[in-house]
């Protein structure tokens, strides 16, 4: 299995509501507009997959 890149959050905007978007309220599916489009799902829905819970957040400054 090929290792996947671990996404980081790169933003100067500290308000998470400005760069996360709810895609499906029933499934609690979100996307993040970042250098790559990242999908966020509840941990219970992906428990049999690899997952990341903690994120590094950087600014461009």
mmCIF file of N, CA and C in Angstrom:
data_model
loop_
_atom_site.group_PDB
_atom_site.id
_atom_site.type_symbol
_atom_site.label_atom_id
_atom_site.label_comp_id
_atom_site.label_asym_id
_atom_site.label_seq_id
_atom_site.Cartn_x
_atom_site.Cartn_y
_atom_site.Cartn_z
ATOM 1 N N UNK A 1 0.843 -1.178 0.000
ATOM 2 C CA UNK A 1 0.000 0.000 0.000
ATOM 3 C C UNK A 1 0.891 1.245 0.000
ATOM 4 N N UNK A 2 0.585 2.155 -0.876
ATOM 5 C CA UNK A 2 1.359 3.387 -0.990
ATOM 6 C C UNK A 2 0.953 4.374 0.100
ATOM 7 N N UNK A 3 1.938 4.980 0.750
ATOM 8 C CA UNK A 3 1.645 5.960 1.806
ATOM 9 C C UNK A 3 1.008 7.204 1.199
ATOM 10 N N UNK A 4 0.044 7.765 1.905
ATOM 11 C CA UNK A 4 -0.627 8.982 1.450
ATOM 12 C C UNK A 4 0.008 10.182 2.136
ATOM 13 N N UNK A 5 -0.043 11.315 1.463
ATOM 14 C CA UNK A 5 0.431 12.545 2.080
ATOM 15 C C UNK A 5 -0.526 12.953 3.179
ATOM 16 N N UNK A 6 0.027 13.443 4.268
ATOM 17 C CA UNK A 6 -0.794 13.925 5.368
ATOM 18 C C UNK A 6 -1.085 15.399 5.123
ATOM 19 N N UNK A 7 -2.349 15.766 4.981
ATOM 20 C CA UNK A 7 -2.674 17.173 4.719
ATOM 21 C C UNK A 7 -2.435 18.043 5.951
ATOM 22 N N UNK A 8 -2.071 19.288 5.704
ATOM 23 C CA UNK A 8 -1.970 20.286 6.760
ATOM 24 C C UNK A 8 -2.912 21.423 6.406
ATOM 25 N N UNK A 9 -3.279 22.205 7.377
ATOM 26 C CA UNK A 9 -4.143 23.361 7.143
ATOM 27 C C UNK A 9 -3.264 24.584 6.958
ATOM 28 N N UNK A 10 -3.423 25.261 5.836
ATOM 29 C CA UNK A 10 -2.640 26.444 5.527
ATOM 30 C C UNK A 10 -3.596 27.604 5.307
ATOM 31 N N UNK A 11 -3.683 28.489 6.293
ATOM 32 C CA UNK A 11 -4.613 29.609 6.209
ATOM 33 C C UNK A 11 -4.175 30.738 7.124
ATOM 34 N N UNK A 12 -4.475 31.953 6.734
ATOM 35 C CA UNK A 12 -4.273 33.114 7.598
ATOM 36 C C UNK A 12 -5.560 33.461 8.340
ATOM 37 N N UNK A 13 -6.623 32.748 8.030
ATOM 38 C CA UNK A 13 -7.937 32.997 8.622
ATOM 39 C C UNK A 13 -8.132 32.072 9.818
ATOM 40 N N UNK A 14 -8.206 32.616 11.013
ATOM 41 C CA UNK A 14 -8.339 31.781 12.213
ATOM 42 C C UNK A 14 -9.768 31.317 12.457
ATOM 43 N N UNK A 15 -10.742 31.855 11.704
ATOM 44 C CA UNK A 15 -12.135 31.454 11.873
ATOM 45 C C UNK A 15 -12.426 30.233 11.005
ATOM 46 N N UNK A 16 -12.555 29.073 11.645
ATOM 47 C CA UNK A 16 -12.754 27.804 10.932
ATOM 48 C C UNK A 16 -14.019 27.807 10.076
ATOM 49 N N UNK A 17 -15.010 28.599 10.442
ATOM 50 C CA UNK A 17 -16.262 28.664 9.680
ATOM 51 C C UNK A 17 -16.077 29.244 8.284
ATOM 52 N N UNK A 18 -15.011 29.985 8.063
ATOM 53 C CA UNK A 18 -14.765 30.588 6.748
ATOM 54 C C UNK A 18 -14.145 29.621 5.750
ATOM 55 N N UNK A 19 -13.528 28.543 6.199
ATOM 56 C CA UNK A 19 -12.867 27.641 5.262
ATOM 57 C C UNK A 19 -13.290 26.184 5.385
ATOM 58 N N UNK A 20 -14.326 25.910 6.164
ATOM 59 C CA UNK A 20 -14.935 24.575 6.163
ATOM 60 C C UNK A 20 -16.359 24.703 5.642
ATOM 61 N N UNK A 21 -16.806 23.680 4.939
ATOM 62 C CA UNK A 21 -18.131 23.717 4.326
ATOM 63 C C UNK A 21 -18.865 22.409 4.600
ATOM 64 N N UNK A 22 -20.088 22.513 5.069
ATOM 65 C CA UNK A 22 -20.921 21.342 5.326
ATOM 66 C C UNK A 22 -21.485 20.834 4.005
ATOM 67 N N UNK A 23 -21.198 19.562 3.679
ATOM 68 C CA UNK A 23 -21.691 18.973 2.438
ATOM 69 C C UNK A 23 -22.919 18.111 2.646
ATOM 70 N N UNK A 24 -22.991 17.461 3.788
ATOM 71 C CA UNK A 24 -24.118 16.570 4.066
ATOM 72 C C UNK A 24 -24.400 16.597 5.559
ATOM 73 N N UNK A 25 -25.464 17.265 5.940
ATOM 74 C CA UNK A 25 -25.780 17.442 7.356
ATOM 75 C C UNK A 25 -26.121 16.117 8.038
ATOM 76 N N UNK A 26 -26.793 15.216 7.326
ATOM 77 C CA UNK A 26 -27.166 13.927 7.918
ATOM 78 C C UNK A 26 -25.960 13.043 8.200
ATOM 79 N N UNK A 27 -24.955 13.111 7.343
ATOM 80 C CA UNK A 27 -23.746 12.290 7.523
ATOM 81 C C UNK A 27 -22.618 13.073 8.192
ATOM 82 N N UNK A 28 -22.852 14.356 8.477
ATOM 83 C CA UNK A 28 -21.831 15.240 9.053
ATOM 84 C C UNK A 28 -20.556 15.241 8.210
ATOM 85 N N UNK A 29 -20.734 15.379 6.909
ATOM 86 C CA UNK A 29 -19.613 15.384 5.967
ATOM 87 C C UNK A 29 -19.242 16.832 5.648
ATOM 88 N N UNK A 30 -17.973 17.171 5.834
ATOM 89 C CA UNK A 30 -17.463 18.519 5.593
ATOM 90 C C UNK A 30 -16.313 18.457 4.604
ATOM 91 N N UNK A 31 -16.046 19.570 3.938
ATOM 92 C CA UNK A 31 -14.832 19.710 3.146
ATOM 93 C C UNK A 31 -14.092 20.950 3.611
ATOM 94 N N UNK A 32 -12.792 20.915 3.424
ATOM 95 C CA UNK A 32 -11.926 22.046 3.756
ATOM 96 C C UNK A 32 -11.333 22.553 2.455
ATOM 97 N N UNK A 33 -11.446 23.844 2.205
ATOM 98 C CA UNK A 33 -10.774 24.454 1.063
ATOM 99 C C UNK A 33 -9.360 24.785 1.499
ATOM 100 N N UNK A 34 -8.424 24.010 1.006
ATOM 101 C CA UNK A 34 -7.031 24.155 1.391
ATOM 102 C C UNK A 34 -6.190 23.969 0.137
ATOM 103 N N UNK A 35 -4.910 23.717 0.278
ATOM 104 C CA UNK A 35 -4.072 23.475 -0.892
ATOM 105 C C UNK A 35 -4.532 22.242 -1.654
ATOM 106 N N UNK A 36 -5.179 21.319 -0.957
ATOM 107 C CA UNK A 36 -5.853 20.189 -1.593
ATOM 108 C C UNK A 36 -7.217 20.072 -0.929
ATOM 109 N N UNK A 37 -8.214 19.663 -1.676
ATOM 110 C CA UNK A 37 -9.550 19.550 -1.095
ATOM 111 C C UNK A 37 -9.572 18.338 -0.170
ATOM 112 N N UNK A 38 -9.920 18.552 1.082
ATOM 113 C CA UNK A 38 -9.900 17.502 2.101
ATOM 114 C C UNK A 38 -11.307 17.294 2.625
ATOM 115 N N UNK A 39 -11.712 16.035 2.741
ATOM 116 C CA UNK A 39 -13.027 15.685 3.260
ATOM 117 C C UNK A 39 -12.905 15.269 4.716
ATOM 118 N N UNK A 40 -13.808 15.777 5.544
ATOM 119 C CA UNK A 40 -13.860 15.412 6.960
ATOM 120 C C UNK A 40 -15.125 14.609 7.216
ATOM 121 N N UNK A 41 -14.963 13.479 7.876
ATOM 122 C CA UNK A 41 -16.086 12.605 8.225
ATOM 123 C C UNK A 41 -16.003 12.260 9.703
ATOM 124 N N UNK A 42 -17.128 11.924 10.321
ATOM 125 C CA UNK A 42 -17.085 11.500 11.719
ATOM 126 C C UNK A 42 -16.265 10.215 11.868
ATOM 127 N N UNK A 43 -15.528 10.130 12.950
ATOM 128 C CA UNK A 43 -14.673 8.977 13.181
ATOM 129 C C UNK A 43 -15.456 7.665 13.171
ATOM 130 N N UNK A 44 -16.660 7.653 13.717
ATOM 131 C CA UNK A 44 -17.437 6.405 13.769
ATOM 132 C C UNK A 44 -17.766 5.870 12.381
ATOM 133 N N UNK A 45 -17.799 6.746 11.378
ATOM 134 C CA UNK A 45 -18.161 6.290 10.033
ATOM 135 C C UNK A 45 -16.968 5.733 9.253
ATOM 136 N N UNK A 46 -15.755 5.919 9.755
ATOM 137 C CA UNK A 46 -14.564 5.450 9.037
ATOM 138 C C UNK A 46 -13.672 4.580 9.910
ATOM 139 N N UNK A 47 -14.198 4.027 10.970
ATOM 140 C CA UNK A 47 -13.389 3.325 11.966
ATOM 141 C C UNK A 47 -12.583 2.166 11.381
ATOM 142 N N UNK A 48 -13.000 1.584 10.274
ATOM 143 C CA UNK A 48 -12.245 0.487 9.669
ATOM 144 C C UNK A 48 -11.201 0.965 8.668
ATOM 145 N N UNK A 49 -11.009 2.276 8.562
ATOM 146 C CA UNK A 49 -10.042 2.844 7.632
ATOM 147 C C UNK A 49 -8.940 3.561 8.386
ATOM 148 N N UNK A 50 -7.904 3.934 7.661
ATOM 149 C CA UNK A 50 -6.875 4.781 8.254
ATOM 150 C C UNK A 50 -7.453 6.170 8.425
ATOM 151 N N UNK A 51 -7.098 6.829 9.484
ATOM 152 C CA UNK A 51 -7.654 8.144 9.737
ATOM 153 C C UNK A 51 -6.675 9.004 10.509
ATOM 154 N N UNK A 52 -6.902 10.288 10.475
ATOM 155 C CA UNK A 52 -6.088 11.253 11.198
ATOM 156 C C UNK A 52 -7.027 12.121 12.015
ATOM 157 N N UNK A 53 -6.721 12.301 13.278
ATOM 158 C CA UNK A 53 -7.594 13.063 14.157
ATOM 159 C C UNK A 53 -7.035 14.452 14.415
ATOM 160 N N UNK A 54 -5.730 14.570 14.478
ATOM 161 C CA UNK A 54 -5.092 15.859 14.768
ATOM 162 C C UNK A 54 -4.534 16.465 13.492
ATOM 163 N N UNK A 55 -4.571 17.794 13.409
ATOM 164 C CA UNK A 55 -4.119 18.499 12.212
ATOM 165 C C UNK A 55 -3.117 19.570 12.619
ATOM 166 N N UNK A 56 -2.110 19.774 11.785
ATOM 167 C CA UNK A 56 -1.226 20.927 11.931
ATOM 168 C C UNK A 56 -1.858 22.075 11.167
ATOM 169 N N UNK A 57 -1.799 23.278 11.744
ATOM 170 C CA UNK A 57 -2.341 24.463 11.076
ATOM 171 C C UNK A 57 -1.227 25.485 10.964
ATOM 172 N N UNK A 58 -1.008 25.993 9.763
ATOM 173 C CA UNK A 58 0.030 26.968 9.499
ATOM 174 C C UNK A 58 -0.565 28.185 8.835
ATOM 175 N N UNK A 59 0.110 29.318 8.967
ATOM 176 C CA UNK A 59 -0.272 30.508 8.213
ATOM 177 C C UNK A 59 0.815 30.792 7.190
ATOM 178 N N UNK A 60 0.488 31.604 6.210
ATOM 179 C CA UNK A 60 1.485 31.938 5.180
ATOM 180 C C UNK A 60 2.371 33.093 5.621
ATOM 181 N N UNK A 61 2.058 33.713 6.741
ATOM 182 C CA UNK A 61 2.848 34.855 7.227
ATOM 183 C C UNK A 61 4.169 34.390 7.806
#
